[in-house]
Coordinates of C-alpha atoms and ligand atoms in Angstrom, one line a residue:
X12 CA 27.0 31.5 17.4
X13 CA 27.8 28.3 16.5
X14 CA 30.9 26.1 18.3
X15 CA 33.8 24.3 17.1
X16 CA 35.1 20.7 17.8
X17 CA 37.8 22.3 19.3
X18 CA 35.4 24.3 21.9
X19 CA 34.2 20.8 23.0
X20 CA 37.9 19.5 23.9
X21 CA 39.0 18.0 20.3
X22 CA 42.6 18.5 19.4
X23 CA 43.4 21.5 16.7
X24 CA 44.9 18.3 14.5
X25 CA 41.5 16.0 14.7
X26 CA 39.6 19.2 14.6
X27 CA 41.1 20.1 11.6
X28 CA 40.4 16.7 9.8
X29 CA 37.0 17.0 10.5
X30 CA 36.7 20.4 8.8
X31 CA 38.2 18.8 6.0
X32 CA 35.6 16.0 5.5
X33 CA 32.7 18.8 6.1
X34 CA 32.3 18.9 9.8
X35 CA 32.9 22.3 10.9
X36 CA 29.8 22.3 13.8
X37 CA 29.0 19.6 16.0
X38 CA 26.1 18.4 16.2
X39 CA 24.0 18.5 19.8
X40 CA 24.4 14.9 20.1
X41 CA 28.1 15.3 19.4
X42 CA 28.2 18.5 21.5
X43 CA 26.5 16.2 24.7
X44 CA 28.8 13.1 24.3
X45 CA 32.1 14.1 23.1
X46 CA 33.5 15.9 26.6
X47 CA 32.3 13.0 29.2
X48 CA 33.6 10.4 26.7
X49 CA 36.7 12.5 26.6
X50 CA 37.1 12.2 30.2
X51 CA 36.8 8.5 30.2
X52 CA 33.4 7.3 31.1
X53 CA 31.2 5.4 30.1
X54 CA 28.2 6.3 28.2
X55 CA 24.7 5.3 26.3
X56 CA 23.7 7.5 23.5
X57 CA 20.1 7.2 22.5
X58 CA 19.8 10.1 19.9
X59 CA 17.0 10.1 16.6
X60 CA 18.0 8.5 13.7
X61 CA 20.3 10.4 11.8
X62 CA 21.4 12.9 14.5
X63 CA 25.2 12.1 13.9
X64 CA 25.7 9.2 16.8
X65 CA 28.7 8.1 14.6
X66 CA 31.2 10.9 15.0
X67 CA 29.9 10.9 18.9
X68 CA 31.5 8.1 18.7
X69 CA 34.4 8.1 16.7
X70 CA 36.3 11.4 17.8
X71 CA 36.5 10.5 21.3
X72 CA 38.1 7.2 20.5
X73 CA 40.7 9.2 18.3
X74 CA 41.4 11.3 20.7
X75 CA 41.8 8.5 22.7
X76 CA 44.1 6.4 20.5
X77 CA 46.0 9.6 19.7
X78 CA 47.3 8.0 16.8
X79 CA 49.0 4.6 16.0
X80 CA 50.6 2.2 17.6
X81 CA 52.2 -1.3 17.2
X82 CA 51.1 -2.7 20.3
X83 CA 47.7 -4.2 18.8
X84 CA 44.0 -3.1 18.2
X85 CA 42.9 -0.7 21.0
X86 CA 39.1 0.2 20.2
X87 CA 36.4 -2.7 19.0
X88 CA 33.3 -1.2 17.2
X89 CA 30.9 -3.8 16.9
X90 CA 27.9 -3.2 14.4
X91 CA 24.8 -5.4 13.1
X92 CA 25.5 -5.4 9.4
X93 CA 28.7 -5.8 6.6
X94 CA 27.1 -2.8 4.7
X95 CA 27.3 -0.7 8.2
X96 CA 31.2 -2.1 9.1
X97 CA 31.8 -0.5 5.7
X98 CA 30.4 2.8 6.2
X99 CA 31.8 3.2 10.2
X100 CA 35.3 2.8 9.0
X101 CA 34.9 5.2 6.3
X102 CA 34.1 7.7 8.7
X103 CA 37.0 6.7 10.8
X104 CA 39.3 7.3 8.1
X105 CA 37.9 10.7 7.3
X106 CA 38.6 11.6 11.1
X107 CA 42.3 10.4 11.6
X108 CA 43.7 8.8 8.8
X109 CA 46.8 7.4 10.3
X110 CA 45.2 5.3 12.0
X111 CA 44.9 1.6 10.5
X112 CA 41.5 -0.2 10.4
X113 CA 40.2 -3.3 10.4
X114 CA 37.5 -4.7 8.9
X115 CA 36.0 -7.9 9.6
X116 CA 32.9 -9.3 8.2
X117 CA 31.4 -12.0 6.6
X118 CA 30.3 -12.8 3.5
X119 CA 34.0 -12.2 2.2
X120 CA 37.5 -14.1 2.1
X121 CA 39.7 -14.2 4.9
X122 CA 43.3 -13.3 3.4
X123 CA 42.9 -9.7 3.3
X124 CA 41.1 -10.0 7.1
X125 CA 44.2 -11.7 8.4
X126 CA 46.9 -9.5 6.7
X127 CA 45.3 -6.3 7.9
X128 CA 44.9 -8.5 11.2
X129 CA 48.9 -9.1 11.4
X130 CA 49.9 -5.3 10.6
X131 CA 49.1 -3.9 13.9
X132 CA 45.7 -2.7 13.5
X133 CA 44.1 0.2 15.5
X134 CA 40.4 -0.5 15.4
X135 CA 38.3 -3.1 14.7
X136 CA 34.7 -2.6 13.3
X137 CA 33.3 -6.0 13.1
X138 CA 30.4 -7.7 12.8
X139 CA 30.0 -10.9 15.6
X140 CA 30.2 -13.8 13.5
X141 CA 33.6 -13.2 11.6
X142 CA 35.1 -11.3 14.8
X143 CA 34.4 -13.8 16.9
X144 CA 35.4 -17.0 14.6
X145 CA 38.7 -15.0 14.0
X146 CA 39.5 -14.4 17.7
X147 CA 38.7 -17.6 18.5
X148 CA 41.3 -18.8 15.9
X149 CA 43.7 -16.5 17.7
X150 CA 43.5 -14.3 14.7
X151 CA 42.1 -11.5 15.9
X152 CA 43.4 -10.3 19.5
X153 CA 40.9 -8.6 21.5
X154 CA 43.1 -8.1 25.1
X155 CA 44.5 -4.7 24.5
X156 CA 40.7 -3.3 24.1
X157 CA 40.1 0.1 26.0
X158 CA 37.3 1.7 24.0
X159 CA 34.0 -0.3 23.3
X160 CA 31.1 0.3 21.1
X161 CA 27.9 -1.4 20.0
X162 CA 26.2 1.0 17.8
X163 CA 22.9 -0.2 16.6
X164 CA 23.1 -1.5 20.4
X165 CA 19.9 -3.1 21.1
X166 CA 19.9 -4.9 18.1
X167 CA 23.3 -5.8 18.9
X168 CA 22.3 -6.8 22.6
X169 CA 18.7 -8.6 21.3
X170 CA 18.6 -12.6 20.4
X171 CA 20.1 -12.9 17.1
X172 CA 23.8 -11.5 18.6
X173 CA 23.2 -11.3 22.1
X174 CA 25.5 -14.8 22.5
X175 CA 28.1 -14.1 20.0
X176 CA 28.5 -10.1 21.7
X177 CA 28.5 -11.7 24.8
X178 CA 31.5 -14.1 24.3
X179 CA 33.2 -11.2 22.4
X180 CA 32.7 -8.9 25.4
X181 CA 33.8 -11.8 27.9
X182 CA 37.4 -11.7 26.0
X183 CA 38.1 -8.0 26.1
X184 CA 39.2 -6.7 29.2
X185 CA 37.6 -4.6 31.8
X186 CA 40.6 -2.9 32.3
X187 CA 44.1 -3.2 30.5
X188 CA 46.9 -3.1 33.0
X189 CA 46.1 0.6 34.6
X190 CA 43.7 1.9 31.7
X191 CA 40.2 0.9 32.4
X192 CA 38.2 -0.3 29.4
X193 CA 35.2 2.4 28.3
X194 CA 32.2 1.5 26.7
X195 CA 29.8 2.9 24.5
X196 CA 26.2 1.9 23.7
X197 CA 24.6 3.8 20.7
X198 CA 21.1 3.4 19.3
X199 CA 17.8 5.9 18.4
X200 CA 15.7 3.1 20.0
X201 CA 16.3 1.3 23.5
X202 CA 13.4 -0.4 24.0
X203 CA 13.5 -1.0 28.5
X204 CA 14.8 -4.6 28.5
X205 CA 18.1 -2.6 27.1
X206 CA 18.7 -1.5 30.6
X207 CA 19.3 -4.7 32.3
X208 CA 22.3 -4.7 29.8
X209 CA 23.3 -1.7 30.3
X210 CA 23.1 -2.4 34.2
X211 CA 25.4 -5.2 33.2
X212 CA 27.7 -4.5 31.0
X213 CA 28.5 -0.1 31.6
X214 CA 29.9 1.7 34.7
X215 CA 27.7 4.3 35.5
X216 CA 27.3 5.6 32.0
X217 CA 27.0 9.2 31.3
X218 CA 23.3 9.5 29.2
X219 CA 23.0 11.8 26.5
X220 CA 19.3 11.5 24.8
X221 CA 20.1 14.0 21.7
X222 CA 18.1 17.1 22.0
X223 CA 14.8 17.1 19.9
X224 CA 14.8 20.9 19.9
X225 CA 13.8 22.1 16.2
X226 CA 10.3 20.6 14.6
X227 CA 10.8 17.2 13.4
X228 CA 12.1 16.6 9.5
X229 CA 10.1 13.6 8.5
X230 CA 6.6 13.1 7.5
X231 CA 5.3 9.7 8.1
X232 CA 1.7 9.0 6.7
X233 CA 0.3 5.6 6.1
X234 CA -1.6 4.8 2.6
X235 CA -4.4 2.3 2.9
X236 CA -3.6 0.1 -0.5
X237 CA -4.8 -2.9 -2.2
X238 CA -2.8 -5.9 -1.9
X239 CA -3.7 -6.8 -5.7
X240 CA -2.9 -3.3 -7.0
X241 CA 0.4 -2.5 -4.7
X242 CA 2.9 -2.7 -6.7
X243 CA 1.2 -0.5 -9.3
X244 CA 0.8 1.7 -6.9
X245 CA 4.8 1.9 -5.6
X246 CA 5.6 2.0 -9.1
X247 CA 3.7 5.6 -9.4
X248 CA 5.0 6.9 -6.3
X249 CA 8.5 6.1 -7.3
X250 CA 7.7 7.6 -10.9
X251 CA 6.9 10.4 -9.3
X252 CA 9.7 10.7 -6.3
X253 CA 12.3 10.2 -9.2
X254 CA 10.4 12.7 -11.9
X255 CA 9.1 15.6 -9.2
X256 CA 11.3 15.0 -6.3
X257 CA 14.4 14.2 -8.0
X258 CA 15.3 12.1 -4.6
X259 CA 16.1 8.4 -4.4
X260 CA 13.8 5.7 -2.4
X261 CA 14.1 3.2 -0.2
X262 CA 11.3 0.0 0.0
X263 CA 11.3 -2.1 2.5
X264 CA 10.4 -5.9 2.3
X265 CA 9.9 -8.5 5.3
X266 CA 11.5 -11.3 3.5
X267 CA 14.2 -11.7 1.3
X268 CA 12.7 -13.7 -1.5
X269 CA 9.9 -11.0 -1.2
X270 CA 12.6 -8.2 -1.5
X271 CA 13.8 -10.0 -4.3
X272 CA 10.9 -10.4 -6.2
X273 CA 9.9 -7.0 -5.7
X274 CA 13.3 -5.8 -7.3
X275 CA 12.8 -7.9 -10.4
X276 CA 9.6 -6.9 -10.6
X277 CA 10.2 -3.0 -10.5
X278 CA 13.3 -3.5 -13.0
X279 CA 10.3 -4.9 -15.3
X280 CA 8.3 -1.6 -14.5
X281 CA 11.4 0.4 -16.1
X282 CA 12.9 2.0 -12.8
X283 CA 16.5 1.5 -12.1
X284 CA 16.4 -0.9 -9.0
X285 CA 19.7 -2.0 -6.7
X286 CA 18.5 -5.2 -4.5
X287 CA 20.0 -5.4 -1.3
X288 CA 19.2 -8.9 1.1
X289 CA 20.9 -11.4 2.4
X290 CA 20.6 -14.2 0.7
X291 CA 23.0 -11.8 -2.2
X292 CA 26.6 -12.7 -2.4
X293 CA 28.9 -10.1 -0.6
X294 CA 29.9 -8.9 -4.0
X295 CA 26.0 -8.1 -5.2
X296 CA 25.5 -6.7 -1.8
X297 CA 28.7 -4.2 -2.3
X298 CA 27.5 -3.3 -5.9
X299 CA 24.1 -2.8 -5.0
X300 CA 24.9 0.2 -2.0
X301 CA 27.8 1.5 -4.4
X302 CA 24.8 2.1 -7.4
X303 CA 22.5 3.1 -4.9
X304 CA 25.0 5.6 -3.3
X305 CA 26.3 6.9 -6.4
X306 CA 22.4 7.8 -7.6
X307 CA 22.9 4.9 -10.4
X308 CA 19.9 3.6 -9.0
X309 CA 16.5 5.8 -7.9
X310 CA 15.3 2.9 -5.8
X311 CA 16.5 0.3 -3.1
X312 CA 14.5 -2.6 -2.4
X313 CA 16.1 -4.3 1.0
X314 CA 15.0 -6.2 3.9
X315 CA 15.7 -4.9 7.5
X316 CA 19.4 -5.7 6.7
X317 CA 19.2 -2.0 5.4
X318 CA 16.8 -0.5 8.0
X319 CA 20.3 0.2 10.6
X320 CA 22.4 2.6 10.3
X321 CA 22.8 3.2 6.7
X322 CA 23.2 6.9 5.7
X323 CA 22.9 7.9 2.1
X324 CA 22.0 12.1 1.9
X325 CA 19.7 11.4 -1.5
X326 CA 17.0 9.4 0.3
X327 CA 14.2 11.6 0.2
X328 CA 11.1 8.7 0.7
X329 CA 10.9 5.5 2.1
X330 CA 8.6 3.3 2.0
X331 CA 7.3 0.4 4.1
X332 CA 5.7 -2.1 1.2
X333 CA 5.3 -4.6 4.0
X334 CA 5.1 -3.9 7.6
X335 CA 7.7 -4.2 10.2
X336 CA 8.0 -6.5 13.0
X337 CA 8.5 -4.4 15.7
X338 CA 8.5 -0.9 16.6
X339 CA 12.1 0.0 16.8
X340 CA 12.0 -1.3 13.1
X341 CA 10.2 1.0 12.1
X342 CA 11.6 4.0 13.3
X343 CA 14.9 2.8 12.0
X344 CA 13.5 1.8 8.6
X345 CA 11.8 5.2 8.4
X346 CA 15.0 6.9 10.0
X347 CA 17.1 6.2 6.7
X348 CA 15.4 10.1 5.3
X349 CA 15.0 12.8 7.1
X350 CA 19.2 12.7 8.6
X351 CA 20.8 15.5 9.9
X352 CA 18.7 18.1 9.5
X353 CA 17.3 17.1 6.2
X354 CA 13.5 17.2 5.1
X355 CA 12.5 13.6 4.3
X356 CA 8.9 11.8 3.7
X357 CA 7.6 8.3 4.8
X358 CA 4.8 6.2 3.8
X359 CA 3.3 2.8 5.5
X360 CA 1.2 1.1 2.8
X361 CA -1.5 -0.9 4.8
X362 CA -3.9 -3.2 3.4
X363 CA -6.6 -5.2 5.0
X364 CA -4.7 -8.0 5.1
X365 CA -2.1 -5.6 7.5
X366 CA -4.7 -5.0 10.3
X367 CA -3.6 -7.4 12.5
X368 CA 0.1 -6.8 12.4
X369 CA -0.5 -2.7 12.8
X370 CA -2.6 -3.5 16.0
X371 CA 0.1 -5.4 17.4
X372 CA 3.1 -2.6 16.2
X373 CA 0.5 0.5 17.6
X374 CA 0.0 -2.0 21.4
X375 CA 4.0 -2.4 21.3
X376 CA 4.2 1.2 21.0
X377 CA 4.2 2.0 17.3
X378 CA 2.9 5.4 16.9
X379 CA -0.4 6.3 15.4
X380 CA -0.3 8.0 11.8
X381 CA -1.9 10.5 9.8
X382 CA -3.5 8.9 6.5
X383 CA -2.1 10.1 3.2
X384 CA -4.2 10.8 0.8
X385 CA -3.0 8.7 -1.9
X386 CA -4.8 9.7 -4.9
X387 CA -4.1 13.4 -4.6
X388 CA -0.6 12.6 -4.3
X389 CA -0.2 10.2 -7.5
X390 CA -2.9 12.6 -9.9
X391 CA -1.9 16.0 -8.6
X392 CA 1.5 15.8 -6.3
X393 CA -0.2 17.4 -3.3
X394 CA 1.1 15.5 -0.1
X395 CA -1.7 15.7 2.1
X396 CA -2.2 14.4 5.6
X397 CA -4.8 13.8 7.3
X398 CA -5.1 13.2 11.1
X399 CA -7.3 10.1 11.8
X400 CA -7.9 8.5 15.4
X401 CA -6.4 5.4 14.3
X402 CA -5.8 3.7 10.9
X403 CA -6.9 0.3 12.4
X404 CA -10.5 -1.0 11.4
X405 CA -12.6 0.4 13.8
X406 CA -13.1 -1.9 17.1
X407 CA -9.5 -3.0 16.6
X408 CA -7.5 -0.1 17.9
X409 CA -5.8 -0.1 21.0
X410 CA -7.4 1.5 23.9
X411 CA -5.8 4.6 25.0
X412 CA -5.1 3.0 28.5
X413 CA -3.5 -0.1 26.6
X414 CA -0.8 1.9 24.8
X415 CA 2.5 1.2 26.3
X416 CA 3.1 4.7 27.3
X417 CA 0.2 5.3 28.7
X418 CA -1.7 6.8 25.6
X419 CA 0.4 10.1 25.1
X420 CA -0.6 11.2 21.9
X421 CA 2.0 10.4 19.2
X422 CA 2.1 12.8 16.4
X423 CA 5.4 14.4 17.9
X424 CA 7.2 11.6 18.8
X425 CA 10.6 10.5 17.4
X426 CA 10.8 10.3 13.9
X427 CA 6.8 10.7 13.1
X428 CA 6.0 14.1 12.4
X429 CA 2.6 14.9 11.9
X430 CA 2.7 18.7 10.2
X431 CA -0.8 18.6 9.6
X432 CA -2.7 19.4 6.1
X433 CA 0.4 20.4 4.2
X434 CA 0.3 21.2 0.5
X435 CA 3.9 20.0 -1.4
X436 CA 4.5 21.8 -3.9
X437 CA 3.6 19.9 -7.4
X438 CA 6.9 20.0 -8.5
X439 CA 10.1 21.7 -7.9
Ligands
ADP517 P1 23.1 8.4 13.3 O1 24.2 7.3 13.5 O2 22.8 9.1 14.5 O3 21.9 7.8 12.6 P2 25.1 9.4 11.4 O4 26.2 9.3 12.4 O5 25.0 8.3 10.4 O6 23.7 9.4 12.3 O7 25.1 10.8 10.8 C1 24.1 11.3 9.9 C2 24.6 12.2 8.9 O8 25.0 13.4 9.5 C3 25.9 11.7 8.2 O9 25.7 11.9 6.8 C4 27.0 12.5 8.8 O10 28.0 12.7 7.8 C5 26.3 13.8 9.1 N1 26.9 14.5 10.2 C6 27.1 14.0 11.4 N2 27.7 14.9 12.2 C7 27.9 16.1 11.5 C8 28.4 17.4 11.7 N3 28.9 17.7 12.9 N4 28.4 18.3 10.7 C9 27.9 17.9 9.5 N5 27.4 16.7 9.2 C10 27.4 15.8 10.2
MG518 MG1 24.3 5.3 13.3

């Protein structure tokens, strides 16, 4: 028995445009935050990657706007990335669109900005930096704000744009003449300082934690791997993802002259490679997702300025060629397969050189992973996990009473399946 939008208070008219784009069941997430937001409040939804926090999102503040209006922008959506402004106001338009957008990021002109700025916009979805230089120019109005959202909010909340959301939030009102102002904090990770924010910024927020019901979707396994022979290596897995799999990957880089490096390097190897960092022009940036969207390209090399957010269906491996920096970076990074009930694969590569930077992700909470048996995988296409106390050399790994939470074993958590030994078929 499966419910509608419209059994969880959505209009027949919004209900109907989400049918349209494909969304005929909401998701649990959706089915836990859509009525409270309807009914005002605030609320902080920490749901797994790719459980559907956007449209959680997005169709209460329809319903909320309940269409245009000339009187200026009514809902700000503040996200971490240009490539993520792009994709949140595509799903807005998929949901109502009369409503008028807009769009302001970096990395590109201002005239369109300011034109779309002067014809009564709706929404905003901005990144900081732009939103915030226009508003202080008195380009971009922020006082007729009622509905709120940091998605990606931890990251949005943590050093880099803690200052710039801050200022942003000090010129929005808390309420606008009778209306009070609601907020919305999304994010699959919020690590605890997240609360004092929350604490700060939201009005008893309605929680929703996105139900974890069904067995997780993602296998995560770590591949020890030598530096000198890594990229030999990625190139055979990627052979293989693009050949047997028929499914496009991800790689993840720390740096961006790493990430781009890597990409020339792998166009070298023969595979078709986008690039996606931020040292690119907007315009590279925007060709590189539309390839990689579009299946032009069977592999994305990008720094963490991909690891938010971004949802493309194809992804059916990612890969960590260089370890994280935190935690929540690596569930994110990992997060971009295995979305919305799809089957997806991860894999760490770990080399010697790594040890010191996985004992510091597994203390900060990281969780431990099952080794992959690399060789099977590359000679015979049998994905194989094995369960190993800890992939750290031995002596190094974190005592049980160390672990943040308290040494809970970690195969289930969020985003790490561990299936066990599981035989992939060689091909399908
Ligand atoms: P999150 O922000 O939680 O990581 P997204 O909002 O990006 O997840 O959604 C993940 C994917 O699920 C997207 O491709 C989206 O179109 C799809 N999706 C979300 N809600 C539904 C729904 N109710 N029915 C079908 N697909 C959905
Ligand atoms: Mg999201």
């Amino acid at each position: 028995m499966s419910e509608t939008f419209q059994h969880i208070g959505v209009r027949p008219r919004t209900a109907a445009s989400l049918s349209a784009a494909g969304y005929t069941t909401p998701n649990p997430v959706q089915r836990e935050a859509v009525p409270p937001l309807l009914e005002g409040g605030d609320c902080v939804i920490e749901a797994p990657t790719g459980s559907g926090k956007t449209l959680a999102y997005v169709v209460p503040m329809v319903e909320r706007l309940a269409g245009h209006g000339s009187h200026g922008a009514r809902a700000l959506i503040l996200v971490p990335t240009r490539e993520l402004c792009t994709q949140v106001a595509g799903v807005i338009r998929q949901v109502d669109r009369g409503l008028r957008t807009a769009v302001l990021m970096g990395g590109v002109g201002y005239g369109a900005q300011l034109t779309i700025l002067r014809n009564a916009p709706d929404v905003i979805v901005a990144c900081p930096g732009r939103l915030l230089d226009l508003a202080e120019r008195g380009d971009a109005r922020l006082g007729k704000i009622e509905y709120l959202v940091l998605d990606e909010a931890d990251e949005m909340l943590d050093q880099g744009f803690a200052h710039d959301v801050e200022r942003i939030l000090a010129m929005c009102p808390a309420s606008s003449g009778r209306v009070s102002r609601q907020s919305v904090l999304a994010s699959a990770t919020m690590p605890d300082w997240v609360q004092q924010m929350i604490a700060k910024h939201l009005h008893n927020p309605f929680r929703v934690k996105g139900e974890q019901s069904q067995e997780p979707l993602l296998e995560h396994g770590f591949m020890s791997v030598r530096r000198d022979t890594k990229l030999q290596t990625l190139s055979r897995l990627l052979q293989r993802q693009r050949t047997q799999e028929q499914s496009q990957t991800i790689v993840f880089h720390r740096t961006k002259h790493g990430a781009k490096k890597l990409a020339r390097d792998l166009v070298e190897l023969g595979h078709t490679t986008a690039e996606l960092q931020g040292n690119l022009s907007q315009n590279a940036r925007d060709r590189a997702i539309a390839s990689f969207r579009k299946n032009a390209a069977e592999v994305l090399v990008a720094t963490n300025v991909a690891a938010r957010g971004i949802d493309v269906a194809n992804v059916g491996l990612v890969i960590n060629f260089e370890l994280p920096e935190t935690p929540q970076w690596l569930t994110h990074r990992v997060g971009r397969t295995a979305r919305n009930g799809a089957e997806g694969k991860a894999i760490t590569f770990l080399s010697d050189q790594d040890a010191d930077q996985w004992k510091k992700l597994r203390k900060q909470g990281a969780p431990a992973l099952p080794r992959l048996d690399g060789e099977r995988l590359l000679e015979s296409g049998e994905w194989i996990l094995t369960e190993v106390h800890d992939p750290v050399p031995a002596g190094q790994a974190p005592s049980r009473e160390r672990r943040p939470e308290g040494g809970r074993p970690r195969w289930h958590g969020r985003g790490n399946a561990f299936r066990g030994n599981r035989r992939a078929p060689a091909a399908s």
